[in-house]
């Protein structure tokens, strides 16, 4: 099928883009970034936006840089930018390990990090990264700029704190300390499919015990999130099989797993334990 008719806008600056959004947001005006989620749903007429505000000509949104201990990822930075480490140390390696699980190569050359975060699919790998590392989302509109913490940003399946007239201009991730260990494990039925469940973990070792654990789970609930009970089960313990098993069991017990036509909630809850344990073993 072909999309329903729409008006196309191609601003050259962020100011122009947010001014256009202010005018068209009320008539279902949408931002077009990589188009890898929006265009298919328009082609199926599941979405019929009256206006598209294409941000691909805005040069400043291609910025990917380190600022004050944070990695700033501009709205037009594609998934493929992360195929090689974009920062020294564990953060660059973590992003490079995660990106290869996102869709397929051609999609990664077009789709954007910020587009994934704005789209907020429960099984988006970048949303899990933002939630686990407590990323910050920078939202800009004609009314001004605000910074939204990840825990407040993700609000439900494909639902975020972004207002209709707001452009997500960048996502900021904290640079990880050089001795941070990380592990990422996802389960999907075929390579390139969305995850049924996935876990991202980071921790440091101090005097042989686990410090600053972060355990994030995605794909299992409407939004990815850190699982405090699993982190508590890990903190202060030696990184051994017993500790990993305890944290995995705590993660599994804490999630309110989603159910769909092919995957029961019980199966998904069980899978959360497995992906958490495997991510910890990797770390
Ligand atoms: C076959 C297939 C498999 C896929 N598998 C995966 C996968 O395994 N994991 C995964 O995470 N993704 C997957 N995707 C989705 C892909 O990663 C998309 O690139 C991503 O979800 C959206 O990014 P985009 O830049 O293409 O956004 P678009 O498609 O352009 O936009 C998506 C939505 O976000 C809004 N939006 C985009 N950018 C902004 C912004 N800066 N500010 C405000 N709103 C914005 C748009 O208005 C739209 O509503 C898959 C897609 C396909 C087609």
PDB file of N, CA and C in Angstrom, residues 12 14 33 65 67 78 86 91-92 106 113 127 160 176-177 195 198 201 222 228 238 242 257:
ATOM      1  N   UNK A  12      15.746  23.562   7.689  1.00  0.00           N
ATOM      2  CA  UNK A  12      17.221  23.480   7.636  1.00  0.00           C
ATOM      3  C   UNK A  12      17.845  23.732   9.007  1.00  0.00           C
ATOM      4  N   UNK A  14      17.113  23.795  13.562  1.00  0.00           N
ATOM      5  CA  UNK A  14      16.264  23.303  14.653  1.00  0.00           C
ATOM      6  C   UNK A  14      15.156  24.321  14.940  1.00  0.00           C
ATOM      7  N   UNK A  33      12.576  11.001  10.969  1.00  0.00           N
ATOM      8  CA  UNK A  33      14.034  10.876  11.169  1.00  0.00           C
ATOM      9  C   UNK A  33      14.536   9.843  10.158  1.00  0.00           C
ATOM     10  N   UNK A  65      29.248  13.716  20.107  1.00  0.00           N
ATOM     11  CA  UNK A  65      30.446  14.295  20.731  1.00  0.00           C
ATOM     12  C   UNK A  65      30.437  14.076  22.231  1.00  0.00           C
ATOM     13  N   UNK A  67      30.771  15.715  25.790  1.00  0.00           N
ATOM     14  CA  UNK A  67      30.637  17.025  26.448  1.00  0.00           C
ATOM     15  C   UNK A  67      30.544  16.781  27.949  1.00  0.00           C
ATOM     16  N   UNK A  78      22.846   8.001  13.077  1.00  0.00           N
ATOM     17  CA  UNK A  78      22.261   6.701  12.682  1.00  0.00           C
ATOM     18  C   UNK A  78      22.771   5.576  13.594  1.00  0.00           C
ATOM     19  N   UNK A  86      32.449   4.633  19.594  1.00  0.00           N
ATOM     20  CA  UNK A  86      32.436   6.084  19.360  1.00  0.00           C
ATOM     21  C   UNK A  86      33.095   6.834  20.513  1.00  0.00           C
ATOM     22  N   UNK A  91      32.034   2.512  27.455  1.00  0.00           N
ATOM     23  CA  UNK A  91      30.780   2.966  26.836  1.00  0.00           C
ATOM     24  C   UNK A  91      30.780   2.716  25.323  1.00  0.00           C
ATOM     25  N   UNK A  92      31.892   3.071  24.666  1.00  0.00           N
ATOM     26  CA  UNK A  92      31.976   2.865  23.218  1.00  0.00           C
ATOM     27  C   UNK A  92      31.845   1.384  22.867  1.00  0.00           C
ATOM     28  N   UNK A 106      20.933  -2.707   6.492  1.00  0.00           N
ATOM     29  CA  UNK A 106      20.380  -1.537   5.760  1.00  0.00           C
ATOM     30  C   UNK A 106      19.538  -0.639   6.670  1.00  0.00           C
ATOM     31  N   UNK A 113      19.399   6.710  16.493  1.00  0.00           N
ATOM     32  CA  UNK A 113      19.364   6.424  17.934  1.00  0.00           C
ATOM     33  C   UNK A 113      18.163   7.150  18.552  1.00  0.00           C
ATOM     34  N   UNK A 127      16.513   2.124  23.798  1.00  0.00           N
ATOM     35  CA  UNK A 127      15.714   2.540  24.968  1.00  0.00           C
ATOM     36  C   UNK A 127      16.232   1.841  26.222  1.00  0.00           C
ATOM     37  N   UNK A 160       5.917   8.267  25.394  1.00  0.00           N
ATOM     38  CA  UNK A 160       6.998   8.942  26.134  1.00  0.00           C
ATOM     39  C   UNK A 160       6.492  10.262  26.695  1.00  0.00           C
ATOM     40  N   UNK A 176      31.247   5.872  31.075  1.00  0.00           N
ATOM     41  CA  UNK A 176      31.422   4.883  32.142  1.00  0.00           C
ATOM     42  C   UNK A 176      32.879   4.868  32.607  1.00  0.00           C
ATOM     43  N   UNK A 177      33.096   4.655  33.901  1.00  0.00           N
ATOM     44  CA  UNK A 177      34.453   4.565  34.446  1.00  0.00           C
ATOM     45  C   UNK A 177      35.213   3.449  33.725  1.00  0.00           C
ATOM     46  N   UNK A 195      13.568  -8.134  20.264  1.00  0.00           N
ATOM     47  CA  UNK A 195      13.822  -9.059  21.371  1.00  0.00           C
ATOM     48  C   UNK A 195      12.522  -9.443  22.074  1.00  0.00           C
ATOM     49  N   UNK A 198      15.481  -8.963  26.961  1.00  0.00           N
ATOM     50  CA  UNK A 198      16.924  -8.667  26.900  1.00  0.00           C
ATOM     51  C   UNK A 198      17.353  -8.002  28.198  1.00  0.00           C
ATOM     52  N   UNK A 201      23.653  -5.172  31.685  1.00  0.00           N
ATOM     53  CA  UNK A 201      24.153  -5.002  33.060  1.00  0.00           C
ATOM     54  C   UNK A 201      25.511  -4.311  33.023  1.00  0.00           C
ATOM     55  N   UNK A 222       6.117  -3.008  29.340  1.00  0.00           N
ATOM     56  CA  UNK A 222       5.863  -1.926  28.371  1.00  0.00           C
ATOM     57  C   UNK A 222       7.044  -0.972  28.194  1.00  0.00           C
ATOM     58  N   UNK A 228      15.617  -2.653  40.574  1.00  0.00           N
ATOM     59  CA  UNK A 228      16.296  -2.364  41.841  1.00  0.00           C
ATOM     60  C   UNK A 228      16.521  -3.636  42.670  1.00  0.00           C
ATOM     61  N   UNK A 238      30.639 -11.192  45.835  1.00  0.00           N
ATOM     62  CA  UNK A 238      31.668 -11.616  44.876  1.00  0.00           C
ATOM     63  C   UNK A 238      30.965 -11.981  43.562  1.00  0.00           C
ATOM     64  N   UNK A 242      26.576 -17.992  42.216  1.00  0.00           N
ATOM     65  CA  UNK A 242      25.494 -17.858  43.206  1.00  0.00           C
ATOM     66  C   UNK A 242      24.882 -16.456  43.166  1.00  0.00           C
ATOM     67  N   UNK A 257       5.489  -9.335  33.414  1.00  0.00           N
ATOM     68  CA  UNK A 257       5.796  -9.642  32.014  1.00  0.00           C
ATOM     69  C   UNK A 257       4.574  -9.510  31.101  1.00  0.00           C
TER      70      UNK A 257
END
